PDB file of N, CA and C in Angstrom:
ATOM      1  N   MET A 124       0.846  -1.180   0.000  1.00  0.00           N
ATOM      2  CA  MET A 124       0.000   0.000   0.000  1.00  0.00           C
ATOM      3  C   MET A 124       0.885   1.234   0.000  1.00  0.00           C
ATOM      4  N   CYS A 125       0.316   2.358   0.140  1.00  0.00           N
ATOM      5  CA  CYS A 125       1.025   3.628   0.041  1.00  0.00           C
ATOM      6  C   CYS A 125       1.718   3.944   1.366  1.00  0.00           C
ATOM      7  N   ARG A 126       3.000   4.191   1.330  1.00  0.00           N
ATOM      8  CA  ARG A 126       3.743   4.463   2.556  1.00  0.00           C
ATOM      9  C   ARG A 126       3.396   5.799   3.180  1.00  0.00           C
ATOM     10  N   ASN A 127       2.832   6.710   2.401  1.00  0.00           N
ATOM     11  CA  ASN A 127       2.518   8.034   2.914  1.00  0.00           C
ATOM     12  C   ASN A 127       1.226   8.079   3.717  1.00  0.00           C
ATOM     13  N   ILE A 128       0.439   7.028   3.680  1.00  0.00           N
ATOM     14  CA  ILE A 128      -0.796   7.006   4.456  1.00  0.00           C
ATOM     15  C   ILE A 128      -0.459   6.560   5.869  1.00  0.00           C
ATOM     16  N   LYS A 129      -0.720   7.423   6.817  1.00  0.00           N
ATOM     17  CA  LYS A 129      -0.391   7.161   8.215  1.00  0.00           C
ATOM     18  C   LYS A 129      -1.635   6.740   8.977  1.00  0.00           C
ATOM     19  N   PRO A 130      -1.471   5.906  10.019  1.00  0.00           N
ATOM     20  CA  PRO A 130      -2.613   5.595  10.877  1.00  0.00           C
ATOM     21  C   PRO A 130      -3.152   6.887  11.496  1.00  0.00           C
ATOM     22  N   LEU A 131      -4.455   7.011  11.529  1.00  0.00           N
ATOM     23  CA  LEU A 131      -5.079   8.229  12.045  1.00  0.00           C
ATOM     24  C   LEU A 131      -5.975   7.969  13.246  1.00  0.00           C
ATOM     25  N   PHE A 132      -6.145   6.727  13.624  1.00  0.00           N
ATOM     26  CA  PHE A 132      -7.059   6.389  14.713  1.00  0.00           C
ATOM     27  C   PHE A 132      -6.360   6.406  16.063  1.00  0.00           C
ATOM     28  N   ASN A 133      -7.087   6.847  17.068  1.00  0.00           N
ATOM     29  CA  ASN A 133      -6.691   6.798  18.477  1.00  0.00           C
ATOM     30  C   ASN A 133      -5.476   7.672  18.772  1.00  0.00           C
ATOM     31  N   PHE A 134      -5.530   8.904  18.305  1.00  0.00           N
ATOM     32  CA  PHE A 134      -4.495   9.874  18.627  1.00  0.00           C
ATOM     33  C   PHE A 134      -5.096  11.015  19.425  1.00  0.00           C
ATOM     34  N   ASP A 135      -4.256  11.630  20.225  1.00  0.00           N
ATOM     35  CA  ASP A 135      -4.666  12.812  20.962  1.00  0.00           C
ATOM     36  C   ASP A 135      -3.740  13.946  20.557  1.00  0.00           C
ATOM     37  N   PRO A 136      -4.187  14.955  19.878  1.00  0.00           N
ATOM     38  CA  PRO A 136      -5.555  15.244  19.459  1.00  0.00           C
ATOM     39  C   PRO A 136      -5.957  14.378  18.269  1.00  0.00           C
ATOM     40  N   PRO A 137      -7.266  14.236  18.038  1.00  0.00           N
ATOM     41  CA  PRO A 137      -7.750  13.394  16.939  1.00  0.00           C
ATOM     42  C   PRO A 137      -7.289  13.916  15.581  1.00  0.00           C
ATOM     43  N   ALA A 138      -7.387  13.055  14.596  1.00  0.00           N
ATOM     44  CA  ALA A 138      -7.000  13.415  13.230  1.00  0.00           C
ATOM     45  C   ALA A 138      -7.828  14.601  12.742  1.00  0.00           C
ATOM     46  N   THR A 139      -7.161  15.492  12.048  1.00  0.00           N
ATOM     47  CA  THR A 139      -7.848  16.666  11.510  1.00  0.00           C
ATOM     48  C   THR A 139      -8.455  16.333  10.149  1.00  0.00           C
ATOM     49  N   ASP A 140      -9.345  17.196   9.692  1.00  0.00           N
ATOM     50  CA  ASP A 140      -9.918  17.011   8.357  1.00  0.00           C
ATOM     51  C   ASP A 140      -8.832  17.065   7.291  1.00  0.00           C
ATOM     52  N   ALA A 141      -7.828  17.899   7.491  1.00  0.00           N
ATOM     53  CA  ALA A 141      -6.731  18.000   6.524  1.00  0.00           C
ATOM     54  C   ALA A 141      -5.952  16.684   6.438  1.00  0.00           C
ATOM     55  N   GLU A 142      -5.695  16.053   7.580  1.00  0.00           N
ATOM     56  CA  GLU A 142      -4.981  14.772   7.577  1.00  0.00           C
ATOM     57  C   GLU A 142      -5.802  13.692   6.888  1.00  0.00           C
ATOM     58  N   ILE A 143      -7.090  13.672   7.141  1.00  0.00           N
ATOM     59  CA  ILE A 143      -7.967  12.692   6.506  1.00  0.00           C
ATOM     60  C   ILE A 143      -8.014  12.946   5.004  1.00  0.00           C
ATOM     61  N   HIS A 144      -8.113  14.199   4.598  1.00  0.00           N
ATOM     62  CA  HIS A 144      -8.135  14.552   3.178  1.00  0.00           C
ATOM     63  C   HIS A 144      -6.823  14.142   2.502  1.00  0.00           C
ATOM     64  N   ASP A 145      -5.692  14.411   3.153  1.00  0.00           N
ATOM     65  CA  ASP A 145      -4.396  14.042   2.579  1.00  0.00           C
ATOM     66  C   ASP A 145      -4.278  12.529   2.393  1.00  0.00           C
ATOM     67  N   ALA A 146      -4.776  11.757   3.349  1.00  0.00           N
ATOM     68  CA  ALA A 146      -4.754  10.304   3.221  1.00  0.00           C
ATOM     69  C   ALA A 146      -5.641   9.859   2.058  1.00  0.00           C
ATOM     70  N   ALA A 147      -6.792  10.507   1.894  1.00  0.00           N
ATOM     71  CA  ALA A 147      -7.685  10.173   0.786  1.00  0.00           C
ATOM     72  C   ALA A 147      -7.034  10.490  -0.552  1.00  0.00           C
ATOM     73  N   VAL A 148      -6.338  11.618  -0.638  1.00  0.00           N
ATOM     74  CA  VAL A 148      -5.636  11.982  -1.871  1.00  0.00           C
ATOM     75  C   VAL A 148      -4.585  10.927  -2.209  1.00  0.00           C
ATOM     76  N   GLN A 149      -3.809  10.508  -1.222  1.00  0.00           N
ATOM     77  CA  GLN A 149      -2.783   9.485  -1.468  1.00  0.00           C
ATOM     78  C   GLN A 149      -3.409   8.171  -1.930  1.00  0.00           C
ATOM     79  N   PHE A 150      -4.538   7.819  -1.328  1.00  0.00           N
ATOM     80  CA  PHE A 150      -5.227   6.582  -1.704  1.00  0.00           C
ATOM     81  C   PHE A 150      -5.712   6.648  -3.150  1.00  0.00           C
ATOM     82  N   VAL A 151      -6.331   7.762  -3.528  1.00  0.00           N
ATOM     83  CA  VAL A 151      -6.828   7.915  -4.894  1.00  0.00           C
ATOM     84  C   VAL A 151      -5.672   7.963  -5.878  1.00  0.00           C
ATOM     85  N   ARG A 152      -4.589   8.612  -5.512  1.00  0.00           N
ATOM     86  CA  ARG A 152      -3.404   8.624  -6.385  1.00  0.00           C
ATOM     87  C   ARG A 152      -2.888   7.210  -6.621  1.00  0.00           C
ATOM     88  N   LYS A 153      -2.847   6.433  -5.572  1.00  0.00           N
ATOM     89  CA  LYS A 153      -2.361   5.055  -5.694  1.00  0.00           C
ATOM     90  C   LYS A 153      -3.284   4.240  -6.590  1.00  0.00           C
ATOM     91  N   LEU A 154      -4.585   4.364  -6.382  1.00  0.00           N
ATOM     92  CA  LEU A 154      -5.535   3.606  -7.196  1.00  0.00           C
ATOM     93  C   LEU A 154      -5.511   4.020  -8.660  1.00  0.00           C
ATOM     94  N   SER A 155      -5.435   5.331  -8.899  1.00  0.00           N
ATOM     95  CA  SER A 155      -5.508   5.821 -10.273  1.00  0.00           C
ATOM     96  C   SER A 155      -4.174   5.723 -11.000  1.00  0.00           C
ATOM     97  N   GLY A 156      -3.089   5.625 -10.247  1.00  0.00           N
ATOM     98  CA  GLY A 156      -1.779   5.533 -10.875  1.00  0.00           C
ATOM     99  C   GLY A 156      -1.258   6.876 -11.351  1.00  0.00           C
ATOM    100  N   THR A 157      -1.835   7.962 -10.870  1.00  0.00           N
ATOM    101  CA  THR A 157      -1.392   9.284 -11.279  1.00  0.00           C
ATOM    102  C   THR A 157      -1.395  10.230 -10.090  1.00  0.00           C
ATOM    103  N   THR A 158      -0.444  11.154 -10.092  1.00  0.00           N
ATOM    104  CA  THR A 158      -0.405  12.132  -9.013  1.00  0.00           C
ATOM    105  C   THR A 158      -1.197  13.370  -9.369  1.00  0.00           C
ATOM    106  N   LYS A 159      -1.354  13.619 -10.648  1.00  0.00           N
ATOM    107  CA  LYS A 159      -2.143  14.766 -11.087  1.00  0.00           C
ATOM    108  C   LYS A 159      -2.998  14.321 -12.269  1.00  0.00           C
ATOM    109  N   PRO A 160      -4.319  14.287 -12.082  1.00  0.00           N
ATOM    110  CA  PRO A 160      -5.183  13.821 -13.167  1.00  0.00           C
ATOM    111  C   PRO A 160      -5.258  14.836 -14.309  1.00  0.00           C
ATOM    112  N   SER A 161      -5.614  14.353 -15.470  1.00  0.00           N
ATOM    113  CA  SER A 161      -5.823  15.240 -16.605  1.00  0.00           C
ATOM    114  C   SER A 161      -7.062  16.093 -16.340  1.00  0.00           C
ATOM    115  N   LYS A 162      -7.220  17.151 -17.117  1.00  0.00           N
ATOM    116  CA  LYS A 162      -8.399  18.017 -16.946  1.00  0.00           C
ATOM    117  C   LYS A 162      -9.685  17.229 -17.160  1.00  0.00           C
ATOM    118  N   ARG A 163      -9.634  16.267 -18.043  1.00  0.00           N
ATOM    119  CA  ARG A 163     -10.809  15.435 -18.327  1.00  0.00           C
ATOM    120  C   ARG A 163     -11.203  14.601 -17.110  1.00  0.00           C
ATOM    121  N   ASN A 164     -10.226  14.183 -16.320  1.00  0.00           N
ATOM    122  CA  ASN A 164     -10.488  13.308 -15.170  1.00  0.00           C
ATOM    123  C   ASN A 164     -10.492  14.048 -13.830  1.00  0.00           C
ATOM    124  N   GLN A 165     -10.297  15.358 -13.855  1.00  0.00           N
ATOM    125  CA  GLN A 165     -10.201  16.134 -12.618  1.00  0.00           C
ATOM    126  C   GLN A 165     -11.451  16.006 -11.748  1.00  0.00           C
ATOM    127  N   ALA A 166     -12.622  16.100 -12.347  1.00  0.00           N
ATOM    128  CA  ALA A 166     -13.869  16.028 -11.569  1.00  0.00           C
ATOM    129  C   ALA A 166     -14.020  14.665 -10.897  1.00  0.00           C
ATOM    130  N   ALA A 167     -13.701  13.602 -11.616  1.00  0.00           N
ATOM    131  CA  ALA A 167     -13.799  12.255 -11.046  1.00  0.00           C
ATOM    132  C   ALA A 167     -12.802  12.077  -9.903  1.00  0.00           C
ATOM    133  N   PHE A 168     -11.614  12.621 -10.085  1.00  0.00           N
ATOM    134  CA  PHE A 168     -10.566  12.536  -9.065  1.00  0.00           C
ATOM    135  C   PHE A 168     -11.010  13.252  -7.787  1.00  0.00           C
ATOM    136  N   VAL A 169     -11.498  14.473  -7.929  1.00  0.00           N
ATOM    137  CA  VAL A 169     -11.949  15.265  -6.770  1.00  0.00           C
ATOM    138  C   VAL A 169     -13.130  14.594  -6.082  1.00  0.00           C
ATOM    139  N   HIS A 170     -14.057  14.078  -6.873  1.00  0.00           N
ATOM    140  CA  HIS A 170     -15.216  13.383  -6.298  1.00  0.00           C
ATOM    141  C   HIS A 170     -14.761  12.154  -5.503  1.00  0.00           C
ATOM    142  N   ALA A 171     -13.815  11.392  -6.045  1.00  0.00           N
ATOM    143  CA  ALA A 171     -13.308  10.207  -5.348  1.00  0.00           C
ATOM    144  C   ALA A 171     -12.625  10.595  -4.040  1.00  0.00           C
ATOM    145  N   VAL A 172     -11.814  11.641  -4.073  1.00  0.00           N
ATOM    146  CA  VAL A 172     -11.132  12.092  -2.852  1.00  0.00           C
ATOM    147  C   VAL A 172     -12.152  12.506  -1.804  1.00  0.00           C
ATOM    148  N   ASP A 173     -13.148  13.285  -2.199  1.00  0.00           N
ATOM    149  CA  ASP A 173     -14.165  13.730  -1.247  1.00  0.00           C
ATOM    150  C   ASP A 173     -14.954  12.563  -0.665  1.00  0.00           C
ATOM    151  N   SER A 174     -15.303  11.600  -1.509  1.00  0.00           N
ATOM    152  CA  SER A 174     -16.063  10.432  -1.039  1.00  0.00           C
ATOM    153  C   SER A 174     -15.250   9.589  -0.069  1.00  0.00           C
ATOM    154  N   ILE A 175     -14.001   9.359  -0.399  1.00  0.00           N
ATOM    155  CA  ILE A 175     -13.147   8.536   0.456  1.00  0.00           C
ATOM    156  C   ILE A 175     -12.853   9.258   1.768  1.00  0.00           C
ATOM    157  N   ALA A 176     -12.650  10.561   1.712  1.00  0.00           N
ATOM    158  CA  ALA A 176     -12.414  11.325   2.940  1.00  0.00           C
ATOM    159  C   ALA A 176     -13.637  11.255   3.859  1.00  0.00           C
ATOM    160  N   ALA A 177     -14.830  11.352   3.285  1.00  0.00           N
ATOM    161  CA  ALA A 177     -16.048  11.257   4.092  1.00  0.00           C
ATOM    162  C   ALA A 177     -16.179   9.877   4.726  1.00  0.00           C
ATOM    163  N   CYS A 178     -15.901   8.838   3.963  1.00  0.00           N
ATOM    164  CA  CYS A 178     -15.962   7.470   4.505  1.00  0.00           C
ATOM    165  C   CYS A 178     -14.912   7.265   5.595  1.00  0.00           C
ATOM    166  N   ALA A 179     -13.716   7.791   5.376  1.00  0.00           N
ATOM    167  CA  ALA A 179     -12.647   7.650   6.372  1.00  0.00           C
ATOM    168  C   ALA A 179     -13.011   8.384   7.654  1.00  0.00           C
ATOM    169  N   ARG A 180     -13.573   9.583   7.519  1.00  0.00           N
ATOM    170  CA  ARG A 180     -13.990  10.361   8.693  1.00  0.00           C
ATOM    171  C   ARG A 180     -15.054   9.584   9.473  1.00  0.00           C
ATOM    172  N   GLU A 181     -16.020   9.011   8.750  1.00  0.00           N
ATOM    173  CA  GLU A 181     -17.081   8.223   9.388  1.00  0.00           C
ATOM    174  C   GLU A 181     -16.490   7.012  10.104  1.00  0.00           C
ATOM    175  N   LEU A 182     -15.537   6.364   9.476  1.00  0.00           N
ATOM    176  CA  LEU A 182     -14.882   5.208  10.096  1.00  0.00           C
ATOM    177  C   LEU A 182     -14.171   5.613  11.375  1.00  0.00           C
ATOM    178  N   LEU A 183     -13.370   6.668  11.319  1.00  0.00           N
ATOM    179  CA  LEU A 183     -12.609   7.087  12.493  1.00  0.00           C
ATOM    180  C   LEU A 183     -13.510   7.478  13.660  1.00  0.00           C
ATOM    181  N   VAL A 184     -14.645   8.084  13.352  1.00  0.00           N
ATOM    182  CA  VAL A 184     -15.587   8.480  14.402  1.00  0.00           C
ATOM    183  C   VAL A 184     -16.255   7.256  15.029  1.00  0.00           C
ATOM    184  N   SER A 185     -16.506   6.229  14.229  1.00  0.00           N
ATOM    185  CA  SER A 185     -17.250   5.076  14.722  1.00  0.00           C
ATOM    186  C   SER A 185     -16.378   4.023  15.406  1.00  0.00           C
ATOM    187  N   LEU A 186     -15.057   4.049  15.192  1.00  0.00           N
ATOM    188  CA  LEU A 186     -14.187   3.059  15.818  1.00  0.00           C
ATOM    189  C   LEU A 186     -14.111   3.280  17.323  1.00  0.00           C
ATOM    190  N   GLU A 187     -13.986   2.178  18.051  1.00  0.00           N
ATOM    191  CA  GLU A 187     -13.875   2.236  19.510  1.00  0.00           C
ATOM    192  C   GLU A 187     -12.648   1.454  19.940  1.00  0.00           C
ATOM    193  N   THR A 188     -12.062   1.867  21.061  1.00  0.00           N
ATOM    194  CA  THR A 188     -10.911   1.159  21.608  1.00  0.00           C
ATOM    195  C   THR A 188     -10.875   1.352  23.115  1.00  0.00           C
ATOM    196  N   SER A 189     -10.261   0.393  23.785  1.00  0.00           N
ATOM    197  CA  SER A 189     -10.077   0.521  25.232  1.00  0.00           C
ATOM    198  C   SER A 189      -8.670   1.030  25.546  1.00  0.00           C
ATOM    199  N   GLN A 190      -7.849   1.188  24.521  1.00  0.00           N
ATOM    200  CA  GLN A 190      -6.483   1.668  24.703  1.00  0.00           C
ATOM    201  C   GLN A 190      -6.477   3.185  24.886  1.00  0.00           C
ATOM    202  N   PRO A 191      -5.530   3.689  25.648  1.00  0.00           N
ATOM    203  CA  PRO A 191      -5.435   5.152  25.778  1.00  0.00           C
ATOM    204  C   PRO A 191      -4.960   5.757  24.455  1.00  0.00           C
ATOM    205  N   PRO A 192      -5.327   6.999  24.187  1.00  0.00           N
ATOM    206  CA  PRO A 192      -4.885   7.641  22.947  1.00  0.00           C
ATOM    207  C   PRO A 192      -3.366   7.732  22.872  1.00  0.00           C
ATOM    208  N   ARG A 193      -2.851   7.575  21.657  1.00  0.00           N
ATOM    209  CA  ARG A 193      -1.407   7.671  21.443  1.00  0.00           C
ATOM    210  C   ARG A 193      -1.018   9.142  21.297  1.00  0.00           C
ATOM    211  N   ASN A 194       0.209   9.420  21.676  1.00  0.00           N
ATOM    212  CA  ASN A 194       0.751  10.762  21.576  1.00  0.00           C
ATOM    213  C   ASN A 194       1.438  10.909  20.225  1.00  0.00           C
ATOM    214  N   ARG A 195       1.091  11.939  19.489  1.00  0.00           N
ATOM    215  CA  ARG A 195       1.651  12.147  18.145  1.00  0.00           C
ATOM    216  C   ARG A 195       3.164  12.320  18.167  1.00  0.00           C
ATOM    217  N   GLU A 196       3.672  13.059  19.138  1.00  0.00           N
ATOM    218  CA  GLU A 196       5.113  13.306  19.211  1.00  0.00           C
ATOM    219  C   GLU A 196       5.880  12.017  19.512  1.00  0.00           C
ATOM    220  N   GLU A 197       5.365  11.206  20.418  1.00  0.00           N
ATOM    221  CA  GLU A 197       6.020   9.941  20.747  1.00  0.00           C
ATOM    222  C   GLU A 197       6.031   9.003  19.532  1.00  0.00           C
ATOM    223  N   GLU A 198       4.911   8.938  18.814  1.00  0.00           N
ATOM    224  CA  GLU A 198       4.831   8.084  17.626  1.00  0.00           C
ATOM    225  C   GLU A 198       5.773   8.579  16.538  1.00  0.00           C
ATOM    226  N   ALA A 199       5.900   9.884  16.375  1.00  0.00           N
ATOM    227  CA  ALA A 199       6.825  10.445  15.386  1.00  0.00           C
ATOM    228  C   ALA A 199       8.268  10.117  15.758  1.00  0.00           C
ATOM    229  N   ALA A 200       8.588  10.185  17.049  1.00  0.00           N
ATOM    230  CA  ALA A 200       9.938   9.843  17.495  1.00  0.00           C
ATOM    231  C   ALA A 200      10.244   8.371  17.235  1.00  0.00           C
ATOM    232  N   LYS A 201       9.283   7.506  17.491  1.00  0.00           N
ATOM    233  CA  LYS A 201       9.466   6.076  17.209  1.00  0.00           C
ATOM    234  C   LYS A 201       9.700   5.845  15.719  1.00  0.00           C
ATOM    235  N   ALA A 202       8.934   6.537  14.882  1.00  0.00           N
ATOM    236  CA  ALA A 202       9.091   6.391  13.430  1.00  0.00           C
ATOM    237  C   ALA A 202      10.467   6.861  12.985  1.00  0.00           C
ATOM    238  N   ARG A 203      10.939   7.978  13.537  1.00  0.00           N
ATOM    239  CA  ARG A 203      12.278   8.472  13.191  1.00  0.00           C
ATOM    240  C   ARG A 203      13.345   7.472  13.603  1.00  0.00           C
ATOM    241  N   ALA A 204      13.176   6.847  14.776  1.00  0.00           N
ATOM    242  CA  ALA A 204      14.132   5.843  15.240  1.00  0.00           C
ATOM    243  C   ALA A 204      14.155   4.634  14.311  1.00  0.00           C
ATOM    244  N   ARG A 205      12.961   4.201  13.863  1.00  0.00           N
ATOM    245  CA  ARG A 205      12.891   3.070  12.927  1.00  0.00           C
ATOM    246  C   ARG A 205      13.578   3.421  11.616  1.00  0.00           C
ATOM    247  N   MET A 206      13.355   4.645  11.137  1.00  0.00           N
ATOM    248  CA  MET A 206      13.972   5.067   9.882  1.00  0.00           C
ATOM    249  C   MET A 206      15.490   5.155  10.006  1.00  0.00           C
ATOM    250  N   ALA A 207      15.980   5.615  11.149  1.00  0.00           N
ATOM    251  CA  ALA A 207      17.413   5.705  11.363  1.00  0.00           C
ATOM    252  C   ALA A 207      18.064   4.324  11.312  1.00  0.00           C
ATOM    253  N   ILE A 208      17.390   3.346  11.907  1.00  0.00           N
ATOM    254  CA  ILE A 208      17.904   1.976  11.882  1.00  0.00           C
ATOM    255  C   ILE A 208      17.831   1.414  10.463  1.00  0.00           C
ATOM    256  N   ARG A 209      16.729   1.678   9.799  1.00  0.00           N
ATOM    257  CA  ARG A 209      16.513   1.133   8.461  1.00  0.00           C
ATOM    258  C   ARG A 209      17.508   1.689   7.452  1.00  0.00           C
ATOM    259  N   PHE A 210      17.804   2.966   7.534  1.00  0.00           N
ATOM    260  CA  PHE A 210      18.672   3.588   6.538  1.00  0.00           C
ATOM    261  C   PHE A 210      20.087   3.843   7.038  1.00  0.00           C
ATOM    262  N   ALA A 211      20.456   3.258   8.169  1.00  0.00           N
ATOM    263  CA  ALA A 211      21.810   3.454   8.723  1.00  0.00           C
ATOM    264  C   ALA A 211      22.836   2.682   7.949  1.00  0.00           C
TER     265      ALA A 211
END
């Protein structure tokens, strides 16, 4: 799948609309095989992004967990540590 799509569930503060939209854009780009659609396909691309973002937002709101929310800074630090090991 797309490496740029990050987990958005169970964070404090919750995922923003911009983060959800960015994930939807990456998903549609991956499915369509293009980063920038032609003018002919622009409307379909935008509609797909909006639809997927709405579904993702609905999913994130409806999910439940008993785990405490994760801290964004701690998760980012863990990711940086993994990348340092991976590319060392």
